[in-house]
Amino acid sequence: MSTNKFSNPVVRWIDHRLPIFSFMDHELNEYPTPKNLNYFWNFGSLAGISLVIMIVTGIVLAMSYTPHVDHAFQSVERIMRDVNHGWLIRYIHMNGASFFFIVVFIHIFRGLYYGSYKAPRELLWILGVLILLLMMATAFMGYVLPWGQMSFWGATVITNLFSAIPLVGDSIVTMLWGGFSVDNPTLNRFFALHYLMPFLIVGVVILHLVALHRFGSNNPIGIDPSGPQDTVPFHPYYTIKDFFGLSVFLSLFAAAIFFFPNFMGHPDNYIPANPMQTPAHIVPEWYFLPFYAILRAVPDKLGGVLAMFGAIAVLFILPWLDRSPIRSGNFRPIFRIFFWVFAADCVALGYLGGMPAEGIYVVLSRVATAWYFLHFLVILPLLSVIETPKPLPQSLSKSVLGGTAMVGAASAVKEKI
Amino acid sequence: MMKWRTALIFCWITFVTNVFAAGSGDVVLKHKDWSFNGPFGTLDKAAMQRGFQAYREICASCHSLDYIAFRNLSDLGYSEAEIKAFASEYEVEDGPNDDGEMFMRPGIAADRFPAPYPNEAAARAGNGGAYPPDLSLITKARANGPDYLYSLLTSYKEPPSDKDVPDGMYYNAAYPGNLIAMPQPIYGEDVTYADGSPADVSSISSDLVYFLTWTAEPSIEKRKRTGVKVMIFLLIMVGMSYGAMKFIWADVKKV
């Protein structure tokens, strides 16, 4: 059957026994993709490439890194100075974490706006949230490895959060630390887990892709393609579009790596960890600031921890909070306004997370935190009931091409195949 | 070239300004137009050599330079013979020898700069309880490092009348909190430069900034030079892939 597709006899022989070529042809070549995807759909492939970049640079860094409290900081400086192109590899890895999060955040907000979490893509969305959670854990532990001041104190603050859990909290913290303070055993296990978790992410990413390919990509109109006239084969249409997106992404990434590599880092992390001296302000990496703001907004320690994890947990049940059958925000006039208010709220939380927890910032953090949960728990369920959506177009081709030209488009695409 | 930079800076300025502002307090920084600033920045070798001399003659009595080996000085334009001569001026502990004894020998190019104190406690004891930090990474370990360092070295002043300066502390307008345990290190004419360059407080401070910017990141010049080439490559790639995309999509979009 599908083996006939290949002219090379070796490929045919292998594919008959192990259909990897059919698989690749089906999932990467002919895979039908909505033809109206905009540039926001580039960020999925960018996230995947970021993950690969992080794993490759990370493995190379691990070859020269020493996970010991007396040597970690030095070994990183040796990478920067004495390892051939070590400075480049480390700056790629360091800035890669930030860029990975930028890409993933845009990817998530795209899903939020275009309703990509709605049936039948609920599991696809849940797997994505799981990836976010794993990424956060991996990034946090990676930031500890250089064993600078922010590494050490960040680790101390965040691991201490678990002590808020009733009854078993202190035991959990002791277990995380491997002792009674953040010390060498902590660094060792963080290194082991930081090396392990990216591969768990790879596993979940594969499931994410399997779930994606079950129904294919959502699209800006949010209605399902009604037939081949609404889709194009993934290759060459989206391979080239993803390649163009990658070029733009790499340009921005390279600009950061080569011209301001320490811009997103904290200068204190170039001071070796000192358990006897607390930095003036302990701040996490920028991508954790919104969650940090939520944590500090709640006056109670356990409450703050619950709110912080709740901010992620609420994403898991999002498909059942937003019951509107309309996927795309383009056709939901009220949702659309609240979406942008929510996006602004997240940026505000990020800003507040970097500010000292005093005065007006505390009040604003509380308002922004309340709004975050209000959006998911009240506004979205309510909108699904009260909102009158705009009329949806009948098909993707119609909305893209303006109706009558549909047939011509379909035949043109077929010729290309 | 400046456009993407501005755009990127704009994107993250909110986050990072807070992070940076958090540590600086009520200080006034002097901003200088360093030769290593910007995407085409380079290090000034003559200034680095003068800064190296100033480090050895002024700073090195209290501050270590742990991450720099004598061999690294070739970056400053010194020949192998000159580097060996610098190294041999220092006595370095080595061993144990065949008898199990540690011994002193003249330094070699592979040695790192010997620290002025054997450990932190000794350093504190020698400096009224304050610990002179290692200078290798100092320009990266402070917000706006080069400007900060220059400002710190040139901002020793008479304290304002309402400021109480305790014993063993000194007033410095650029230091967070304005009270620093390091006495004014540079008064002008502290060193005599072989090339006859001015040796006033500002010049020596500036030379030190060049030297310590290099110690913090010896690859800084290479990084920027590589970066320019990489950016040219990537911008061509952006243009070509955009053209290819438009070409491939032409028959889908136009119909």
Short mmCIF file of N, CA, C and O in Angstrom, two decimals, chain A residues 35 39 73-74 77-78 80-82 85 87 91 99 102 232 236-238 240-241 243-244 247-248 250-252 254-268 270-272 280-281 283 286 289 347 350-351 354-355 401 405 408-409 412-413 416, chain B residues 1 4-5 8-9 12-16 18-20 22-23 38-40 67-68 71-72 112 120 124 136-137 140-143 214-219 222-224 226-228 230-231 234-235 237-238 241-242 244-249 251-255:
data_model
loop_
_atom_site.label_atom_id
_atom_site.label_comp_id
_atom_site.label_asym_id
_atom_site.label_seq_id
_atom_site.Cartn_x
_atom_site.Cartn_y
_atom_site.Cartn_z
N LYS A 35 -5.12 26.26 5.96
CA LYS A 35 -4.29 27.15 5.17
C LYS A 35 -4.28 28.58 5.70
O LYS A 35 -3.52 29.40 5.23
N TYR A 39 0.91 34.01 11.92
CA TYR A 39 2.26 33.82 12.48
C TYR A 39 2.26 33.32 13.92
O TYR A 39 3.26 32.81 14.40
N PHE A 73 30.70 27.28 40.90
CA PHE A 73 30.87 28.64 40.37
C PHE A 73 32.14 28.73 39.51
O PHE A 73 32.12 29.26 38.40
N GLN A 74 33.24 28.16 40.07
CA GLN A 74 34.51 28.14 39.33
C GLN A 74 34.39 27.41 38.01
O GLN A 74 34.95 27.84 37.01
N GLU A 77 32.87 29.49 35.46
CA GLU A 77 33.82 30.50 34.96
C GLU A 77 34.87 29.87 34.06
O GLU A 77 35.35 30.48 33.11
N ARG A 78 35.26 28.63 34.34
CA ARG A 78 36.20 27.94 33.45
C ARG A 78 35.57 27.70 32.10
O ARG A 78 36.23 27.79 31.07
N MET A 80 33.41 29.63 30.78
CA MET A 80 33.38 30.95 30.14
C MET A 80 34.75 31.36 29.61
O MET A 80 34.85 32.17 28.69
N ARG A 81 35.82 30.86 30.23
CA ARG A 81 37.15 31.37 29.90
C ARG A 81 38.02 30.36 29.17
O ARG A 81 38.72 30.72 28.23
N ASP A 82 38.01 29.11 29.63
CA ASP A 82 39.01 28.16 29.14
C ASP A 82 38.47 27.11 28.18
O ASP A 82 39.25 26.52 27.42
N HIS A 85 34.99 28.04 22.96
CA HIS A 85 33.65 28.55 22.71
C HIS A 85 32.68 28.28 23.87
O HIS A 85 31.47 28.29 23.69
N TRP A 87 32.03 30.18 26.34
CA TRP A 87 31.22 31.38 26.59
C TRP A 87 29.98 31.37 25.69
O TRP A 87 28.90 31.73 26.12
N TYR A 91 26.21 31.13 27.08
CA TYR A 91 25.29 32.25 26.82
C TYR A 91 24.06 31.77 26.04
O TYR A 91 22.96 32.28 26.24
N PHE A 99 14.36 32.79 26.25
CA PHE A 99 13.69 32.77 24.95
C PHE A 99 12.69 31.63 24.85
O PHE A 99 11.63 31.77 24.24
N ILE A 102 9.68 32.95 26.54
CA ILE A 102 8.98 33.95 25.71
C ILE A 102 8.13 33.23 24.67
O ILE A 102 6.94 33.52 24.49
N VAL A 232 -3.69 22.84 3.40
CA VAL A 232 -2.54 22.64 2.51
C VAL A 232 -1.67 21.57 3.16
O VAL A 232 -1.72 21.39 4.38
N PRO A 236 5.35 21.72 1.36
CA PRO A 236 6.35 22.70 1.80
C PRO A 236 5.76 23.93 2.48
O PRO A 236 6.52 24.78 2.92
N TYR A 237 4.40 24.01 2.58
CA TYR A 237 3.81 25.28 3.00
C TYR A 237 4.22 25.69 4.42
O TYR A 237 4.62 26.82 4.66
N TYR A 238 4.08 24.75 5.34
CA TYR A 238 4.39 25.16 6.71
C TYR A 238 5.83 24.87 7.09
O TYR A 238 6.34 25.48 8.05
N ILE A 240 8.29 25.77 5.21
CA ILE A 240 8.98 27.02 4.84
C ILE A 240 8.54 28.15 5.75
O ILE A 240 9.34 29.00 6.14
N LYS A 241 7.26 28.16 6.13
CA LYS A 241 6.81 29.24 7.02
C LYS A 241 7.47 29.11 8.40
O LYS A 241 7.87 30.11 9.00
N PHE A 243 10.34 27.76 8.86
CA PHE A 243 11.75 28.10 8.67
C PHE A 243 11.94 29.62 8.68
O PHE A 243 12.90 30.13 9.28
N PHE A 244 11.02 30.32 8.04
CA PHE A 244 11.10 31.79 8.08
C PHE A 244 10.96 32.29 9.52
O PHE A 244 11.74 33.12 9.98
N SER A 247 14.11 31.79 11.36
CA SER A 247 15.15 32.76 11.03
C SER A 247 14.98 34.04 11.84
O SER A 247 15.95 34.59 12.37
N VAL A 248 13.74 34.50 11.94
CA VAL A 248 13.48 35.72 12.70
C VAL A 248 13.80 35.48 14.18
O VAL A 248 14.47 36.29 14.83
N LEU A 250 15.82 33.24 15.52
CA LEU A 250 17.26 33.11 15.74
C LEU A 250 17.96 34.47 15.67
O LEU A 250 18.94 34.70 16.39
N SER A 251 17.45 35.38 14.84
CA SER A 251 18.07 36.71 14.77
C SER A 251 17.94 37.44 16.10
O SER A 251 18.90 38.03 16.59
N LEU A 252 16.75 37.39 16.68
CA LEU A 252 16.54 38.06 17.97
C LEU A 252 17.36 37.36 19.06
O LEU A 252 17.99 38.00 19.91
N ALA A 254 20.10 35.58 18.69
CA ALA A 254 21.53 35.85 18.51
C ALA A 254 21.86 37.26 18.97
O ALA A 254 22.92 37.49 19.57
N ALA A 255 20.96 38.21 18.71
CA ALA A 255 21.22 39.58 19.16
C ALA A 255 21.41 39.61 20.67
O ALA A 255 22.31 40.26 21.19
N ALA A 256 20.57 38.86 21.38
CA ALA A 256 20.68 38.82 22.84
C ALA A 256 21.98 38.13 23.25
O ALA A 256 22.71 38.61 24.11
N ILE A 257 22.28 37.00 22.63
CA ILE A 257 23.46 36.22 23.01
C ILE A 257 24.74 37.03 22.80
O ILE A 257 25.62 37.06 23.65
N PHE A 258 24.83 37.70 21.65
CA PHE A 258 26.10 38.32 21.30
C PHE A 258 26.23 39.75 21.80
O PHE A 258 27.34 40.24 21.99
N PHE A 259 25.10 40.45 21.97
CA PHE A 259 25.23 41.87 22.28
C PHE A 259 24.75 42.26 23.68
O PHE A 259 25.18 43.27 24.20
N PHE A 260 23.86 41.52 24.27
CA PHE A 260 23.55 41.80 25.68
C PHE A 260 23.18 40.51 26.41
O PHE A 260 22.05 40.34 26.87
N PRO A 261 24.14 39.62 26.53
CA PRO A 261 23.88 38.28 27.07
C PRO A 261 23.45 38.28 28.54
O PRO A 261 22.80 37.35 28.99
N ASN A 262 23.83 39.33 29.29
CA ASN A 262 23.51 39.32 30.72
C ASN A 262 22.32 40.21 31.05
O ASN A 262 22.01 40.44 32.21
N PHE A 263 21.67 40.71 30.00
CA PHE A 263 20.58 41.66 30.20
C PHE A 263 19.45 41.06 31.01
O PHE A 263 18.86 41.72 31.86
N MET A 264 19.11 39.79 30.74
CA MET A 264 17.98 39.18 31.44
C MET A 264 18.40 38.46 32.70
O MET A 264 17.57 37.88 33.39
N GLY A 265 19.69 38.49 33.01
CA GLY A 265 20.15 37.85 34.24
C GLY A 265 20.28 38.87 35.35
O GLY A 265 20.02 40.05 35.17
N HIS A 266 20.66 38.42 36.51
CA HIS A 266 20.84 39.32 37.64
C HIS A 266 22.33 39.40 37.97
O HIS A 266 22.98 38.37 38.07
N PRO A 267 22.88 40.64 38.11
CA PRO A 267 24.33 40.74 38.36
C PRO A 267 24.78 39.97 39.59
O PRO A 267 25.91 39.48 39.63
N ASP A 268 23.91 39.87 40.59
CA ASP A 268 24.29 39.16 41.82
C ASP A 268 24.69 37.71 41.56
O ASP A 268 25.37 37.11 42.39
N TYR A 270 26.75 36.70 39.54
CA TYR A 270 28.19 36.61 39.29
C TYR A 270 28.98 36.77 40.58
O TYR A 270 30.19 36.93 40.56
N ILE A 271 28.26 36.77 41.72
CA ILE A 271 28.92 36.72 43.03
C ILE A 271 28.73 35.30 43.54
O ILE A 271 27.61 34.81 43.56
N PRO A 272 29.82 34.62 43.95
CA PRO A 272 29.66 33.24 44.42
C PRO A 272 28.68 33.17 45.59
O PRO A 272 28.60 34.09 46.40
N ALA A 280 20.22 42.11 48.90
CA ALA A 280 19.24 43.13 49.29
C ALA A 280 17.83 42.75 48.85
O ALA A 280 16.88 42.86 49.61
N HIS A 281 17.69 42.30 47.60
CA HIS A 281 16.38 41.87 47.12
C HIS A 281 16.56 40.52 46.42
O HIS A 281 17.38 40.43 45.52
N VAL A 283 15.14 38.19 43.86
CA VAL A 283 14.13 38.14 42.80
C VAL A 283 14.39 36.93 41.92
O VAL A 283 15.52 36.60 41.63
N TRP A 286 12.93 36.53 35.35
CA TRP A 286 11.78 37.34 34.95
C TRP A 286 10.55 36.48 34.64
O TRP A 286 9.42 36.89 34.90
N LEU A 289 8.22 35.97 37.54
CA LEU A 289 7.75 37.12 38.30
C LEU A 289 6.23 37.17 38.47
O LEU A 289 5.76 37.49 39.56
N VAL A 347 0.87 40.88 32.52
CA VAL A 347 2.05 41.75 32.42
C VAL A 347 2.20 42.55 33.72
O VAL A 347 3.30 42.70 34.26
N GLY A 350 3.69 40.49 36.33
CA GLY A 350 5.13 40.36 36.09
C GLY A 350 5.87 41.58 36.62
O GLY A 350 6.91 41.46 37.27
N TYR A 351 5.31 42.75 36.37
CA TYR A 351 5.92 43.99 36.85
C TYR A 351 5.94 44.02 38.38
O TYR A 351 6.95 44.30 39.00
N GLY A 354 8.47 41.99 40.35
CA GLY A 354 9.84 42.51 40.43
C GLY A 354 9.98 43.68 41.39
O GLY A 354 11.07 44.15 41.64
N MET A 355 8.84 44.16 41.91
CA MET A 355 8.87 45.30 42.83
C MET A 355 8.93 44.82 44.27
O MET A 355 8.48 43.73 44.57
N LEU A 401 -10.63 33.46 1.31
CA LEU A 401 -10.52 33.82 -0.10
C LEU A 401 -11.71 34.61 -0.61
O LEU A 401 -11.74 35.02 -1.76
N ALA A 405 -13.87 32.07 -5.15
CA ALA A 405 -12.58 31.61 -5.66
C ALA A 405 -12.16 30.25 -5.09
O ALA A 405 -11.16 29.69 -5.48
N GLY A 408 -11.12 27.29 -7.39
CA GLY A 408 -9.84 27.53 -8.04
C GLY A 408 -8.68 27.25 -7.09
O GLY A 408 -7.70 26.61 -7.46
N ALA A 409 -8.83 27.68 -5.85
CA ALA A 409 -7.77 27.48 -4.86
C ALA A 409 -7.51 26.01 -4.65
O ALA A 409 -6.37 25.54 -4.62
N ALA A 412 -5.65 24.50 -7.50
CA ALA A 412 -4.26 24.95 -7.53
C ALA A 412 -3.43 24.20 -6.50
O ALA A 412 -2.30 23.77 -6.77
N VAL A 413 -4.00 24.00 -5.33
CA VAL A 413 -3.29 23.29 -4.28
C VAL A 413 -3.06 21.84 -4.71
O VAL A 413 -1.98 21.28 -4.51
N LYS A 416 -0.14 21.39 -6.96
CA LYS A 416 1.12 21.53 -6.23
C LYS A 416 1.51 20.20 -5.59
O LYS A 416 2.67 19.82 -5.56
N MET B 1 20.18 48.19 12.51
CA MET B 1 20.79 47.34 13.56
C MET B 1 20.27 47.74 14.94
O MET B 1 20.10 46.93 15.82
N TRP B 4 16.10 46.36 16.19
CA TRP B 4 15.73 45.17 16.95
C TRP B 4 16.17 45.29 18.37
O TRP B 4 15.57 44.82 19.30
N ARG B 5 17.31 45.98 18.54
CA ARG B 5 17.82 46.14 19.88
C ARG B 5 16.86 46.97 20.72
O ARG B 5 16.51 46.61 21.84
N LEU B 8 13.79 44.90 21.51
CA LEU B 8 14.03 43.91 22.56
C LEU B 8 14.11 44.58 23.92
O LEU B 8 13.49 44.13 24.89
N ILE B 9 14.84 45.67 23.95
CA ILE B 9 15.00 46.37 25.22
C ILE B 9 13.64 46.82 25.72
O ILE B 9 13.30 46.67 26.88
N TRP B 12 11.59 44.03 27.48
CA TRP B 12 11.95 43.51 28.80
C TRP B 12 12.31 44.58 29.80
O TRP B 12 12.63 44.30 30.94
N ILE B 13 12.23 45.81 29.35
CA ILE B 13 12.71 46.88 30.21
C ILE B 13 11.94 46.90 31.53
O ILE B 13 12.50 47.11 32.59
N THR B 14 10.65 46.63 31.43
CA THR B 14 9.81 46.64 32.62
C THR B 14 10.36 45.70 33.68
O THR B 14 10.52 46.05 34.84
N PHE B 15 10.66 44.48 33.24
CA PHE B 15 11.14 43.49 34.20
C PHE B 15 12.51 43.87 34.73
O PHE B 15 12.76 43.89 35.92
N VAL B 16 13.40 44.16 33.80
CA VAL B 16 14.79 44.23 34.20
C VAL B 16 15.13 45.51 34.94
O VAL B 16 15.93 45.50 35.86
N ASN B 18 13.43 46.94 37.09
CA ASN B 18 13.10 46.71 38.50
C ASN B 18 14.20 45.94 39.17
O ASN B 18 14.67 46.24 40.25
N VAL B 19 14.60 44.87 38.46
CA VAL B 19 15.60 43.98 39.02
C VAL B 19 16.88 44.76 39.28
O VAL B 19 17.52 44.60 40.32
N PHE B 20 17.27 45.60 38.31
CA PHE B 20 18.51 46.35 38.47
C PHE B 20 18.35 47.45 39.50
O PHE B 20 19.22 47.67 40.32
N ALA B 22 16.57 47.55 41.98
CA ALA B 22 16.44 47.03 43.33
C ALA B 22 17.73 47.15 44.12
O ALA B 22 17.70 47.47 45.30
N GLY B 23 18.87 46.93 43.47
CA GLY B 23 20.12 46.91 44.21
C GLY B 23 20.81 48.25 44.34
O GLY B 23 21.73 48.39 45.12
N GLY B 38 28.27 48.80 22.84
CA GLY B 38 27.67 48.65 21.51
C GLY B 38 28.11 47.39 20.79
O GLY B 38 29.08 46.74 21.19
N PRO B 39 27.40 47.07 19.72
CA PRO B 39 27.66 45.81 18.99
C PRO B 39 29.04 45.77 18.33
O PRO B 39 29.56 44.71 18.05
N PHE B 40 29.62 46.94 18.06
CA PHE B 40 30.93 46.94 17.40
C PHE B 40 32.05 47.28 18.38
O PHE B 40 33.16 47.61 17.98
N TYR B 67 40.43 34.49 38.81
CA TYR B 67 40.12 33.79 37.57
C TYR B 67 41.07 34.13 36.42
O TYR B 67 40.87 33.68 35.30
N ILE B 68 42.09 34.94 36.73
CA ILE B 68 43.02 35.34 35.67
C ILE B 68 44.37 34.68 35.91
O ILE B 68 44.94 34.76 36.99
N ARG B 71 49.06 33.70 31.76
CA ARG B 71 48.99 33.41 30.33
C ARG B 71 47.89 34.22 29.64
O ARG B 71 47.99 34.57 28.47
N ASN B 72 46.81 34.54 30.38
CA ASN B 72 45.71 35.31 29.80
C ASN B 72 46.14 36.70 29.36
O ASN B 72 45.48 37.34 28.55
N ARG B 112 47.77 31.21 38.21
CA ARG B 112 46.82 32.31 38.38
C ARG B 112 47.43 33.36 39.30
O ARG B 112 48.37 33.07 40.04
N GLU B 120 39.57 34.20 53.55
CA GLU B 120 38.68 35.33 53.81
C GLU B 120 38.90 35.91 55.20
O GLU B 120 38.88 37.13 55.38
N ARG B 124 39.71 39.73 56.05
CA ARG B 124 38.89 40.57 56.93
C ARG B 124 39.73 41.15 58.07
O ARG B 124 39.59 42.33 58.41
N SER B 136 37.94 39.73 39.68
CA SER B 136 37.85 39.14 38.34
C SER B 136 36.53 39.46 37.66
O SER B 136 36.48 39.76 36.48
N LEU B 137 35.42 39.33 38.42
CA LEU B 137 34.10 39.43 37.80
C LEU B 137 33.37 40.71 38.19
O LEU B 137 32.17 40.85 37.95
N LYS B 140 30.86 42.50 36.00
CA LYS B 140 29.63 41.78 35.67
C LYS B 140 28.76 41.57 36.90
O LYS B 140 27.57 41.31 36.78
N ALA B 141 29.37 41.64 38.07
CA ALA B 141 28.65 41.32 39.31
C ALA B 141 27.98 42.55 39.92
O ALA B 141 27.43 42.48 41.01
N ARG B 142 28.05 43.69 39.23
CA ARG B 142 27.36 44.88 39.70
C ARG B 142 26.50 45.41 38.55
O ARG B 142 26.90 45.32 37.39
N ALA B 143 25.35 45.96 38.89
CA ALA B 143 24.50 46.55 37.86
C ALA B 143 25.25 47.69 37.18
O ALA B 143 25.92 48.47 37.85
N TRP B 214 37.80 43.48 30.90
CA TRP B 214 38.43 42.34 30.23
C TRP B 214 38.51 41.13 31.17
O TRP B 214 38.17 40.01 30.78
N THR B 215 38.90 41.33 32.44
CA THR B 215 39.01 40.19 33.36
C THR B 215 37.65 39.54 33.58
O THR B 215 37.55 38.34 33.76
N ALA B 216 36.58 40.37 33.56
CA ALA B 216 35.24 39.82 33.80
C ALA B 216 34.80 38.95 32.64
O ALA B 216 34.06 37.99 32.81
N GLU B 217 35.22 39.33 31.44
CA GLU B 217 34.80 38.57 30.27
C GLU B 217 35.86 38.68 29.17
O GLU B 217 35.73 39.50 28.26
N PRO B 218 36.89 37.84 29.26
CA PRO B 218 37.97 37.94 28.27
C PRO B 218 37.46 37.76 26.83
O PRO B 218 38.11 38.22 25.90
N SER B 219 36.31 37.13 26.68
CA SER B 219 35.81 36.87 25.32
C SER B 219 34.94 38.00 24.78
O SER B 219 34.35 37.85 23.72
N LYS B 222 35.67 39.10 21.16
CA LYS B 222 35.40 37.99 20.24
C LYS B 222 33.89 37.78 20.12
O LYS B 222 33.37 37.53 19.03
N ARG B 223 33.20 37.90 21.25
CA ARG B 223 31.74 37.72 21.26
C ARG B 223 31.08 38.72 20.31
O ARG B 223 30.25 38.35 19.49
N LYS B 224 31.47 39.99 20.42
CA LYS B 224 30.82 40.99 19.58
C LYS B 224 31.22 40.84 18.12
O LYS B 224 30.38 41.02 17.23
N THR B 226 32.10 38.03 16.59
CA THR B 226 31.34 36.88 16.07
C THR B 226 29.89 37.27 15.84
O THR B 226 29.28 36.89 14.85
N GLY B 227 29.35 38.05 16.81
CA GLY B 227 27.95 38.44 16.74
C GLY B 227 27.61 39.19 15.48
O GLY B 227 26.57 38.94 14.86
N VAL B 228 28.48 40.09 15.06
CA VAL B 228 28.21 40.87 13.86
C VAL B 228 28.11 39.93 12.65
O VAL B 228 27.20 40.03 11.84
N VAL B 230 27.41 36.70 12.70
CA VAL B 230 26.22 35.85 12.84
C VAL B 230 24.97 36.63 12.44
O VAL B 230 24.10 36.11 11.75
N MET B 231 24.92 37.91 12.85
CA MET B 231 23.73 38.71 12.51
C MET B 231 23.61 38.91 11.01
O MET B 231 22.52 38.84 10.46
N LEU B 234 22.29 35.72 9.61
CA LEU B 234 20.88 35.48 9.94
C LEU B 234 19.96 36.43 9.20
O LEU B 234 18.87 36.04 8.78
N LEU B 235 20.38 37.68 9.04
CA LEU B 235 19.51 38.62 8.34
C LEU B 235 19.37 38.23 6.87
O LEU B 235 18.28 38.35 6.29
N MET B 237 19.50 35.14 5.91
CA MET B 237 18.62 33.98 6.01
C MET B 237 17.17 34.42 6.15
O MET B 237 16.27 33.81 5.54
N VAL B 238 16.91 35.46 6.93
CA VAL B 238 15.54 35.97 7.07
C VAL B 238 15.01 36.40 5.70
O VAL B 238 13.91 36.01 5.29
N SER B 241 14.54 33.27 3.34
CA SER B 241 13.43 32.38 3.69
C SER B 241 12.09 33.09 3.50
O SER B 241 11.10 32.47 3.15
N TYR B 242 12.10 34.43 3.67
CA TYR B 242 10.86 35.17 3.42
C TYR B 242 10.50 35.09 1.94
O TYR B 242 9.35 34.80 1.58
N ALA B 244 11.42 32.77 -0.18
CA ALA B 244 11.04 31.39 -0.50
C ALA B 244 9.61 31.11 -0.04
O ALA B 244 8.81 30.49 -0.74
N MET B 245 9.27 31.64 1.13
CA MET B 245 7.92 31.44 1.65
C MET B 245 6.88 32.09 0.73
O MET B 245 5.88 31.47 0.38
N LYS B 246 7.16 33.33 0.34
CA LYS B 246 6.22 34.03 -0.54
C LYS B 246 6.07 33.28 -1.87
O LYS B 246 4.98 33.18 -2.42
N PHE B 247 7.19 32.77 -2.37
CA PHE B 247 7.18 32.04 -3.63
C PHE B 247 6.31 30.78 -3.53
O PHE B 247 5.46 30.51 -4.38
N ILE B 248 6.51 30.04 -2.44
CA ILE B 248 5.79 28.77 -2.28
C ILE B 248 4.30 29.02 -2.05
O ILE B 248 3.44 28.29 -2.54
N TRP B 249 3.99 30.08 -1.31
CA TRP B 249 2.59 30.35 -0.96
C TRP B 249 1.83 31.10 -2.05
O TRP B 249 0.61 31.28 -1.94
N ASP B 251 0.66 30.53 -4.98
CA ASP B 251 -0.52 29.95 -5.63
C ASP B 251 -1.67 29.70 -4.66
O ASP B 251 -2.81 29.52 -5.08
N VAL B 252 -1.41 29.71 -3.38
CA VAL B 252 -2.50 29.51 -2.41
C VAL B 252 -3.20 30.83 -2.13
O VAL B 252 -4.41 30.92 -2.13
N LYS B 253 -2.44 31.85 -1.93
CA LYS B 253 -3.02 33.11 -1.47
C LYS B 253 -3.70 33.87 -2.60
O LYS B 253 -4.66 34.55 -2.39
N LYS B 254 -3.14 33.78 -3.81
CA LYS B 254 -3.56 34.72 -4.85
C LYS B 254 -4.91 34.37 -5.48
O LYS B 254 -5.68 35.25 -5.80
N VAL B 255 -5.16 33.11 -5.65
CA VAL B 255 -6.30 32.63 -6.47
C VAL B 255 -7.58 33.45 -6.26
O VAL B 255 -7.94 33.71 -5.13
#
